[in-house]
Coordinates of N, CA and C in Angstrom, one line a residue:
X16 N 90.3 60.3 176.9 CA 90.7 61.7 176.7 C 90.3 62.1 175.3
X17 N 89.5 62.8 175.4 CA 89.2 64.0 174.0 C 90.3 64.6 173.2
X18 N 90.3 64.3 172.0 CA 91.6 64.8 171.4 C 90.9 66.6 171.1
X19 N 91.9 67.0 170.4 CA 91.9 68.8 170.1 C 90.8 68.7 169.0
X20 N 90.3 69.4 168.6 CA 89.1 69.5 167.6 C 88.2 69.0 167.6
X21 N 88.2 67.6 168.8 CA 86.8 67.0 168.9 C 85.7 67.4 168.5
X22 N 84.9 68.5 168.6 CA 83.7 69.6 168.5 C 83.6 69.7 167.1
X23 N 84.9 70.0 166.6 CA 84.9 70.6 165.2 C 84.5 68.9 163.5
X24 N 84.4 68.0 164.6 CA 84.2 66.9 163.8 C 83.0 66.5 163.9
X25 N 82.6 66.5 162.5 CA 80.9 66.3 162.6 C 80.8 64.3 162.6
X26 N 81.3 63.9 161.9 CA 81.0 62.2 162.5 C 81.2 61.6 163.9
X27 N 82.3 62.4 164.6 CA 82.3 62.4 166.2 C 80.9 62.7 166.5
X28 N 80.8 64.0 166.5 CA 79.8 64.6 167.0 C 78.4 63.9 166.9
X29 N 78.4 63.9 165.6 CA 76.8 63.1 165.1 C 77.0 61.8 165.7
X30 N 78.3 61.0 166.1 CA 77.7 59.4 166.8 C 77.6 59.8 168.4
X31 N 78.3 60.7 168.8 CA 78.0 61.0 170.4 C 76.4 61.4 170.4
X32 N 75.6 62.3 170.1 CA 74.5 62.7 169.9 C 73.6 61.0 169.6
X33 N 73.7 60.4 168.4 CA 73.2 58.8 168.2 C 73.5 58.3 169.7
X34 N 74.5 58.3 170.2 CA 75.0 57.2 171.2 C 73.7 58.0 172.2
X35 N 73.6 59.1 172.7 CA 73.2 59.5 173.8 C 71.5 59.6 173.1
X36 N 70.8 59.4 172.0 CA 69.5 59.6 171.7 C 69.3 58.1 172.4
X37 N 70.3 57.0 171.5 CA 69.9 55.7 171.6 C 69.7 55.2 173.1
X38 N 70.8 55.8 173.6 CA 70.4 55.0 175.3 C 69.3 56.0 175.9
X39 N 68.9 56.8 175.5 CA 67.8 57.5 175.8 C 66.5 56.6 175.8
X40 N 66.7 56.6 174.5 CA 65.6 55.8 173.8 C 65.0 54.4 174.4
X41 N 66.2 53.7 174.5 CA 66.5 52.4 175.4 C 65.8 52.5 176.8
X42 N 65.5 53.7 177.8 CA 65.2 53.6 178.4 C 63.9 53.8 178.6
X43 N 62.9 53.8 177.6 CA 61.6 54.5 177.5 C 61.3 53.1 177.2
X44 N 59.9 53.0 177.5 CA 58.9 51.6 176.9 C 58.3 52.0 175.3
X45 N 58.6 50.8 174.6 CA 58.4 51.2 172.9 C 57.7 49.2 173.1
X46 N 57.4 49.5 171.6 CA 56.9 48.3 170.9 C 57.4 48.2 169.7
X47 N 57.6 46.8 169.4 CA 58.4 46.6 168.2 C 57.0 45.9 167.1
X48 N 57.7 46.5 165.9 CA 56.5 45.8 164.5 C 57.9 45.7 163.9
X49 N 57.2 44.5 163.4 CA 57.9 43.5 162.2 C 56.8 43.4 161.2
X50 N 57.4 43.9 160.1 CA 56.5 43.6 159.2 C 57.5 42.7 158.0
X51 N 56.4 42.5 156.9 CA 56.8 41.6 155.7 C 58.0 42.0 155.0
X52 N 58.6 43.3 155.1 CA 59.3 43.8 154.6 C 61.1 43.7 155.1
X53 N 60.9 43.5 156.2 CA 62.0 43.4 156.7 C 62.3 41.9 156.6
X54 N 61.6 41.0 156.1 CA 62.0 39.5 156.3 C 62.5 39.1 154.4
X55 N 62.0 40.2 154.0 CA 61.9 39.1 152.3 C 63.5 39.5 151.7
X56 N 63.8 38.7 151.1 CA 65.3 38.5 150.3 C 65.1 38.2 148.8
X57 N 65.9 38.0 148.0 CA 65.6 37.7 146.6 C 66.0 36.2 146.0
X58 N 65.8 35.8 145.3 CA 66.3 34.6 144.6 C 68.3 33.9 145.3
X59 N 68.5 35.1 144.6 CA 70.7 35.0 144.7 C 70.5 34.8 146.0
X60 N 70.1 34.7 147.3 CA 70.4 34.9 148.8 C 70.7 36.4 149.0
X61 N 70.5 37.1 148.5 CA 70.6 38.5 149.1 C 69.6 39.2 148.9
X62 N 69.7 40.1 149.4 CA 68.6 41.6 149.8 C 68.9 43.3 148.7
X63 N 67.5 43.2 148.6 CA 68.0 44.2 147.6 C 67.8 45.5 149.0
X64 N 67.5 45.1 149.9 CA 67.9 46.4 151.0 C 69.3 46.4 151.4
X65 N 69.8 45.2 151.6 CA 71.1 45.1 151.8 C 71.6 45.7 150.6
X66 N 71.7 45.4 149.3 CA 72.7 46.0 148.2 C 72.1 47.7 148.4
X67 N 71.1 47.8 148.2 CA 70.8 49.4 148.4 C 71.7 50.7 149.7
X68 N 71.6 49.7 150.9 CA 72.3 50.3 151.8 C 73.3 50.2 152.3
X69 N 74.1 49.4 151.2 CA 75.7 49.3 151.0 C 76.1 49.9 150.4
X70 N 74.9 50.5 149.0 CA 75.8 51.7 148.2 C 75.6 52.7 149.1
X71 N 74.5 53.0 149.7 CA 74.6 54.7 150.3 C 75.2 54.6 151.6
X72 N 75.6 53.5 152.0 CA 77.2 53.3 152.8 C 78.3 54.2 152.2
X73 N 78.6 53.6 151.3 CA 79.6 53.6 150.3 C 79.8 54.9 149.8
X74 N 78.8 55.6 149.2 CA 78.5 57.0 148.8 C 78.8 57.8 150.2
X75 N 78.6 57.6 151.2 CA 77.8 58.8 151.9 C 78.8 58.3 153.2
X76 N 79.6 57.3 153.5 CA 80.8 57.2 154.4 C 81.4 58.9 155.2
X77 N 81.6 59.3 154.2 CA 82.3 60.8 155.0 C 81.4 61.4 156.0
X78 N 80.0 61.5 155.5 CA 78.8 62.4 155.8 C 78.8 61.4 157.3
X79 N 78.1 62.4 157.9 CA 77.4 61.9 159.5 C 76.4 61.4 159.4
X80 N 76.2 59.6 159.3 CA 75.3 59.3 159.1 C 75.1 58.2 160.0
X81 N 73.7 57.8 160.5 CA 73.6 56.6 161.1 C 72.6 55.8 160.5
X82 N 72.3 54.5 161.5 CA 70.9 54.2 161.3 C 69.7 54.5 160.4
X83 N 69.4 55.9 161.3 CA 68.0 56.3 160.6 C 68.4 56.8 159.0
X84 N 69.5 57.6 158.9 CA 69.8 58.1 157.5 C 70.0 56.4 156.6
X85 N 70.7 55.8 157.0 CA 70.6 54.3 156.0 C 69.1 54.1 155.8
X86 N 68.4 53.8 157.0 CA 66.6 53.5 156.2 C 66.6 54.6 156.0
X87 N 66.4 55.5 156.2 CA 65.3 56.4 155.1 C 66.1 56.6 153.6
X88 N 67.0 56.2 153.2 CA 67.8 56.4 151.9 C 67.2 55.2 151.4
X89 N 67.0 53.8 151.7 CA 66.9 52.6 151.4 C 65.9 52.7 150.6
X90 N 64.3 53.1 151.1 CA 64.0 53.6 152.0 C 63.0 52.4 152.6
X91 N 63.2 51.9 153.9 CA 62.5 50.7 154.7 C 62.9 51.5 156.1
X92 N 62.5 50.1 156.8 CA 62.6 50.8 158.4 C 63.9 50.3 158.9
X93 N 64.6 51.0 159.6 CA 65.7 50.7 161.0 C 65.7 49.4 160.9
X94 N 64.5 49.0 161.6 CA 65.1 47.4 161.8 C 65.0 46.2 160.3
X95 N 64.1 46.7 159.5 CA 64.7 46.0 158.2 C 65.5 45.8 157.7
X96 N 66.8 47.3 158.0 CA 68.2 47.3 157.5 C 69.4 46.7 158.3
X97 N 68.6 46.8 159.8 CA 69.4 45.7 160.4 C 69.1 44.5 160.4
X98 N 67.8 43.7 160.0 CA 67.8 42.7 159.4 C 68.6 42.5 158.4
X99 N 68.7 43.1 157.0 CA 69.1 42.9 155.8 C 70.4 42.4 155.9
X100 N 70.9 42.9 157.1 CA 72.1 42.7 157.5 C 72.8 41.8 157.8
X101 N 71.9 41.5 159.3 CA 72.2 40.7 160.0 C 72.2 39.3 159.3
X102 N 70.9 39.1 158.5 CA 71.0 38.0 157.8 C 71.3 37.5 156.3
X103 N 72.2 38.7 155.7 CA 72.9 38.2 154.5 C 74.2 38.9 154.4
X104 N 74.6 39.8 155.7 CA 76.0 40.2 155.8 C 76.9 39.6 156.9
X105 N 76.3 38.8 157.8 CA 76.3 38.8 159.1 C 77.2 39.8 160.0
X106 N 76.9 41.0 159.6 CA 77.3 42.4 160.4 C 76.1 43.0 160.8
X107 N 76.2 44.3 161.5 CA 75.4 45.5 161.6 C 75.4 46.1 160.5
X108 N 74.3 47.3 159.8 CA 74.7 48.7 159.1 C 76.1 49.4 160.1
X109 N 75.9 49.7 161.4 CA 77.0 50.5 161.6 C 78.5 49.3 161.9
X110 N 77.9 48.4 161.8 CA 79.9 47.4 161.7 C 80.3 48.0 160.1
X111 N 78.8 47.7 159.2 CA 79.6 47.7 157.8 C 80.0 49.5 157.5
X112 N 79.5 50.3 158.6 CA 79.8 51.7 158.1 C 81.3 51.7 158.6
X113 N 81.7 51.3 159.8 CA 83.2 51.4 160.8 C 84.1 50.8 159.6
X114 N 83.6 49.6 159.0 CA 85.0 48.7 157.8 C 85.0 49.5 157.0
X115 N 83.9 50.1 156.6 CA 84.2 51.6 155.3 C 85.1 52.4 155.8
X116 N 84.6 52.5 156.7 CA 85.3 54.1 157.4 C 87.0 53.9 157.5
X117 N 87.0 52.7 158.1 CA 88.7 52.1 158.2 C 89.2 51.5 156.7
X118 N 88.4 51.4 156.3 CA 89.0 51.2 154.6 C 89.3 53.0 154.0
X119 N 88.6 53.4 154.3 CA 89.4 54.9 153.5 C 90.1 55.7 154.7
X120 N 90.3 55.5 155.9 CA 91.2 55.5 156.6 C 92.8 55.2 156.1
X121 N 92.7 54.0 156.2 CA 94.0 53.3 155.6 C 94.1 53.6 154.3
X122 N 93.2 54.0 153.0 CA 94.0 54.7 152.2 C 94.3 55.9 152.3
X123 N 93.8 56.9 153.4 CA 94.0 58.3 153.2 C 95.5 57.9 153.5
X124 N 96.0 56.9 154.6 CA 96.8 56.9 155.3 C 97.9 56.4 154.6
X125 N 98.0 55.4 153.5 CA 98.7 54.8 152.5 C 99.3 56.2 151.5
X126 N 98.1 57.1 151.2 CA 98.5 58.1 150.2 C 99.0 59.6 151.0
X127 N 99.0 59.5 152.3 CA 99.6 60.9 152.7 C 101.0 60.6 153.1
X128 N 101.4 62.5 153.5 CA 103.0 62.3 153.4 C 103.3 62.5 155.2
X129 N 103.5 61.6 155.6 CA 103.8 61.3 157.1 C 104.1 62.8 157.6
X130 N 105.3 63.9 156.9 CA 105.4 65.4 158.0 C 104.4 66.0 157.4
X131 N 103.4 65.7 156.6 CA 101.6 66.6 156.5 C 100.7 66.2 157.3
X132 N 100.5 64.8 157.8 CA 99.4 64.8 158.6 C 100.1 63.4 159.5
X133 N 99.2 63.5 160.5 CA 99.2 62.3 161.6 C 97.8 61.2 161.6
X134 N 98.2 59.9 162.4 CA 97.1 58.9 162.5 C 96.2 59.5 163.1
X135 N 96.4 60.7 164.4 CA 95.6 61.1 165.0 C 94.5 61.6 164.1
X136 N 94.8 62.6 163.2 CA 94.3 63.7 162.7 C 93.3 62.5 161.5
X137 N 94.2 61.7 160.4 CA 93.2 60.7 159.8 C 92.1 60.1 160.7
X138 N 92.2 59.3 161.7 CA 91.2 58.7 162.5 C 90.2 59.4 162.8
X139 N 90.5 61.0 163.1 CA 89.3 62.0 163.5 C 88.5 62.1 162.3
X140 N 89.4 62.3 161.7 CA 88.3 62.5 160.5 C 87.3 61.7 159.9
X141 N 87.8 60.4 160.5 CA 86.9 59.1 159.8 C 86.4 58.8 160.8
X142 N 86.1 59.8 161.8 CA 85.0 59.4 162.7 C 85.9 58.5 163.9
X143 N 86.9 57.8 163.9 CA 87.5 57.6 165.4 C 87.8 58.3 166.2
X144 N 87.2 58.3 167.4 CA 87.5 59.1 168.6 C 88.4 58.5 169.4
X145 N 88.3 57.4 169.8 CA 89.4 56.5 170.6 C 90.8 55.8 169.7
X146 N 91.5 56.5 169.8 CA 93.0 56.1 168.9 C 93.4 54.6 169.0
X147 N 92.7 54.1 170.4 CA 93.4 52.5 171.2 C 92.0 51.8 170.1
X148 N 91.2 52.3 169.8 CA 90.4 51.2 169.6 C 90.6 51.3 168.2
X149 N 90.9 52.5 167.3 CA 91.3 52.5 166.6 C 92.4 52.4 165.5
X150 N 93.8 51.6 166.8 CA 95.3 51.2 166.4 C 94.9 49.5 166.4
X151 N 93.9 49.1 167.2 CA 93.4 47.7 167.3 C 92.6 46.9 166.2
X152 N 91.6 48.0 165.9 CA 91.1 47.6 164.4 C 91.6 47.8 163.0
X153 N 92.6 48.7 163.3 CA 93.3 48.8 161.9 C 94.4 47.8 162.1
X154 N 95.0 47.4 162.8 CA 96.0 46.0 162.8 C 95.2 45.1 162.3
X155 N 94.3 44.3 163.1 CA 93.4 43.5 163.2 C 92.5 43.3 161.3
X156 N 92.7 44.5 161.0 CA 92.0 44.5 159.5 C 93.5 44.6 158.3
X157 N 94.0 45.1 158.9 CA 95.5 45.3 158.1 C 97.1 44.2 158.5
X158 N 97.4 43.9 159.5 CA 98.1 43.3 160.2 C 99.1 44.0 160.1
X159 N 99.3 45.8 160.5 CA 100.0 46.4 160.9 C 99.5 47.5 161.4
X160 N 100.4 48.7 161.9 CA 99.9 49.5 163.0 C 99.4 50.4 161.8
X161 N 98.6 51.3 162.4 CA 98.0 52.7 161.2 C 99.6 53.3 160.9
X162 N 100.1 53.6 162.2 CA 101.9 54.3 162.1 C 102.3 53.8 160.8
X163 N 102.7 52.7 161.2 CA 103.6 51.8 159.8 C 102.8 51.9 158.2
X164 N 102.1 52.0 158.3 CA 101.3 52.1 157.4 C 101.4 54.0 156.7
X165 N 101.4 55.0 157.6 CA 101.8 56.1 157.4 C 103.3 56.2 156.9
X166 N 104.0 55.3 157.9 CA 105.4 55.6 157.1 C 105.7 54.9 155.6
X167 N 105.0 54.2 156.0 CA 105.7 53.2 154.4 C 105.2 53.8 153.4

């Protein structure tokens, strides 16, 4: 079920739109290139695509952003940053955008005053649309409910 202002939330909005390009997309015949770029790493074991696209994670969390906006900020391709990822975060770009998102979640939620706002109303904002999937990952990252977390 759709909560009240669904429309009015542009990170909902912008991942429904992603969700419905991508299975679009999915259904069309494409070809994949791999180039040199998406394979190379640095000395330390890491990626200077990965460090790059974890700060404009980090920066740019609030904003509607996916995929494409991570590479082109980077700037490499899609699948380089999901390389970069995959093999020195062992996440996705959008796992590591959802742990951002639920990290300043739980502090909006730590720093507000329980009769000013609700879990509902924080979650929308940080982009959760589903509250169930959203009371599951915030336990699971926190080992309490978002609620409990609001009241304390």
């Amino acid at each position: 079920m759709l909560q009240p202002g669904f429309a009015d939330q542009p990170l909902l909005t912008g991942a429904a739109a992603r969700l419905l390009a991508a299975t679009t997309l999915s259904c069309l015949p494409h070809t994949r290139v791999d180039t040199a770029a998406d394979r190379t790493g640095s000395r330390d074991g890491t990626s200077d695509t990965l460090r790059r696209a974890v700060a404009f994670i980090e920066e740019n969390a609030h904003r509607d952003i996916g995929l494409a906006e991570i590479a082109a900020a980077v700037p490499v391709t899609p699948r380089a940053v999901q390389y970069a990822f995959s093999r020195y975060a062992a996440t996705t770009p959008l796992g590591h955008l959802r742990r951002v998102r639920l990290a300043r979640a739980h502090e909006e939620l730590r720093a507000a005053a329980p009769a000013l706002t609700t879990v509902t109303a924080v979650a929308v904002r940080w982009g959760f649309a589903h509250q169930g999937r959203f009371a599951a990952a915030y336990r699971e990252a926190y080992g309490v409910t978002p609620g409990t977390t609001l009241r304390g």
